XYZ file of C-alpha atoms in Angstrom:
188
model
C -4.333 19.248 2.897
C -5.498 17.716 6.193
C -7.903 15.378 4.417
C -5.036 14.111 2.283
C -2.855 13.499 5.351
C -5.721 11.659 7.055
C -6.080 9.383 4.023
C -2.290 8.947 3.856
C -2.278 7.904 7.524
C -4.885 5.219 6.939
C -3.086 3.982 3.822
C 0.230 3.889 5.704
C -1.348 1.634 8.312
C -3.292 -0.487 5.831
C -0.228 -1.066 3.664
C 2.148 -1.774 6.592
C 4.459 1.190 5.938
C 6.596 0.616 9.081
C 7.171 -3.035 8.163
C 8.038 -2.124 4.580
C 10.499 0.539 5.747
C 12.140 -1.849 8.221
C 12.527 -4.575 5.594
C 14.005 -2.068 3.164
C 16.390 -0.700 5.813
C 17.594 -4.265 6.511
C 17.748 -5.161 2.769
C 15.306 -8.036 3.288
C 13.071 -9.319 0.494
C 10.587 -11.094 2.730
C 7.836 -13.555 2.097
C 4.559 -12.033 0.970
C 1.676 -11.114 3.279
C -1.842 -9.818 2.850
C -2.313 -6.097 3.341
C -5.564 -4.382 4.275
C -7.672 -2.980 1.459
C -9.064 0.491 2.127
C -12.076 -0.145 -0.097
C -13.043 -3.011 2.260
C -12.655 -0.955 5.445
C -15.104 0.759 7.761
C -13.745 4.239 8.486
C -15.174 6.285 11.347
C -14.678 10.029 10.838
C -14.971 11.856 14.152
C -15.881 15.474 13.496
C -17.814 16.485 10.382
C -16.763 20.082 9.998
C -15.311 21.129 6.659
C -12.191 18.982 7.164
C -14.119 15.925 8.359
C -16.545 16.177 5.454
C -13.611 16.377 3.010
C -12.109 13.273 4.657
C -15.422 11.417 4.410
C -15.746 12.315 0.727
C -12.274 10.957 -0.033
C -12.845 7.660 1.777
C -16.257 7.229 0.168
C -14.652 7.793 -3.241
C -12.157 5.031 -2.394
C -15.052 2.646 -1.724
C -14.773 2.507 2.081
C -17.829 2.315 4.311
C -17.795 5.667 6.135
C -19.485 6.401 9.463
C -19.569 9.889 10.986
C -19.564 11.171 14.540
C -20.749 14.731 15.055
C -22.843 16.841 17.435
C -25.414 17.400 14.718
C -26.416 15.649 11.527
C -24.791 17.378 8.577
C -24.887 16.525 4.904
C -21.773 14.406 4.379
C -20.625 11.378 2.415
C -21.311 9.025 5.316
C -23.602 6.062 5.780
C -24.764 7.214 9.200
C -24.024 9.916 11.774
C -23.699 9.111 15.468
C -23.578 11.722 18.222
C -20.504 12.012 20.473
C -22.264 10.151 23.303
C -22.645 7.219 20.868
C -18.966 7.081 19.897
C -18.399 3.591 21.318
C -21.277 2.282 19.210
C -19.979 4.192 16.181
C -16.531 2.617 16.546
C -17.882 -0.932 16.731
C -16.192 -2.847 13.927
C -14.163 0.188 12.807
C -11.048 -0.605 10.799
C -9.917 3.023 11.034
C -10.780 5.983 13.236
C -9.980 9.395 11.788
C -10.157 12.445 14.036
C -10.882 15.913 12.668
C -12.006 17.576 15.892
C -11.292 20.999 17.363
C -9.724 21.190 20.802
C -12.612 22.018 23.139
C -13.745 20.876 26.567
C -16.416 18.705 24.944
C -13.971 16.957 22.590
C -11.214 16.259 25.141
C -10.715 12.503 25.435
C -13.717 11.772 23.204
C -11.878 8.878 21.552
C -11.555 6.964 24.793
C -10.226 3.565 25.786
C -13.756 2.196 25.342
C -14.011 3.608 21.804
C -10.621 2.152 20.851
C -11.594 -1.204 22.357
C -14.871 -1.271 20.417
C -12.983 -1.152 17.124
C -11.604 -4.172 15.324
C -8.231 -5.452 16.532
C -5.463 -3.638 14.677
C -7.562 -0.501 14.104
C -5.750 2.401 12.469
C -5.965 5.844 14.108
C -5.281 8.972 12.057
C -5.522 12.289 13.907
C -5.475 15.612 12.047
C -7.610 17.524 14.555
C -6.352 18.146 18.056
C -4.254 15.828 20.177
C -6.398 16.073 23.286
C -9.395 14.567 21.435
C -7.948 11.084 21.966
C -7.048 9.591 25.333
C -3.317 9.442 24.614
C -2.478 7.077 27.480
C -5.142 4.646 26.249
C -3.841 5.022 22.692
C -0.284 4.184 23.790
C -1.463 1.149 25.763
C -3.428 -0.127 22.775
C -0.538 0.506 20.383
C 1.564 -1.740 22.648
C -1.118 -4.453 22.826
C -1.920 -4.395 19.107
C -5.549 -3.336 19.540
C -4.415 -0.222 17.676
C -2.212 -1.468 14.875
C -1.006 1.889 13.609
C -1.388 5.586 14.420
C -0.617 8.538 12.149
C -0.536 11.595 14.381
C -0.197 15.135 13.089
C -1.117 16.297 16.580
C -0.439 15.140 20.124
C -1.875 16.110 23.489
C 1.252 18.164 24.302
C 3.126 19.960 21.542
C 5.950 19.834 20.912
C 5.857 16.171 21.869
C 8.008 15.702 24.991
C 11.296 13.888 24.362
C 10.338 11.150 26.832
C 7.024 10.288 25.134
C 6.896 6.618 24.166
C 5.263 7.662 20.874
C 8.683 8.673 19.525
C 10.018 5.121 19.592
C 6.974 3.085 18.625
C 7.443 1.414 15.251
C 3.679 1.491 14.602
C 3.431 5.286 14.956
C 3.992 7.959 12.326
C 4.502 11.428 13.793
C 4.123 14.691 11.917
C 4.979 17.887 13.849
C 1.546 19.524 13.374
C 2.526 20.323 9.828
C 0.060 18.346 7.693
C -2.008 21.441 6.877
C 0.917 23.386 5.477
C 1.045 23.826 1.732
C 2.116 26.425 -0.802
C -1.395 27.867 -1.039
C -1.996 28.225 2.695
C -1.223 31.945 2.914
C -3.783 32.673 0.177
């Protein structure tokens, strides 16, 4: 379920979901524009546990170039695995950064301002791990500047998300209340 939400988040950013929704809301049939193609993207999957490996497999099946970041090299559908201390290098030229990390002291803030800046302008961030794994202040700044073009967040650094968080009102953010893993088969 989390792998599907991670893919959905990248597709939502690649296909300009907020723009499409705004045009529909305003009843505007606009001029055409080029959307990103997932099969042409470089996707960095941060965390290659069972969820991260499932995410990598799905993006590989879609034809994306997939890079992994993990403490150890694990068999996964990725072109290459970088260690966490190499995350800036791993994010170089990333079109999307997908986080599937647990919330630990070693993962806190791992996706830093430097990692976000190393990615291509307009990078998409999809987080299905833990909110503290990304520097949220840096993410917000880069969402404002356009360095991050879109973020799909199932998790945030503080949950529930405080009412005064700027994430609530950003048109290039999709928020899910830590519910992406829920499905009818979860209790089994």
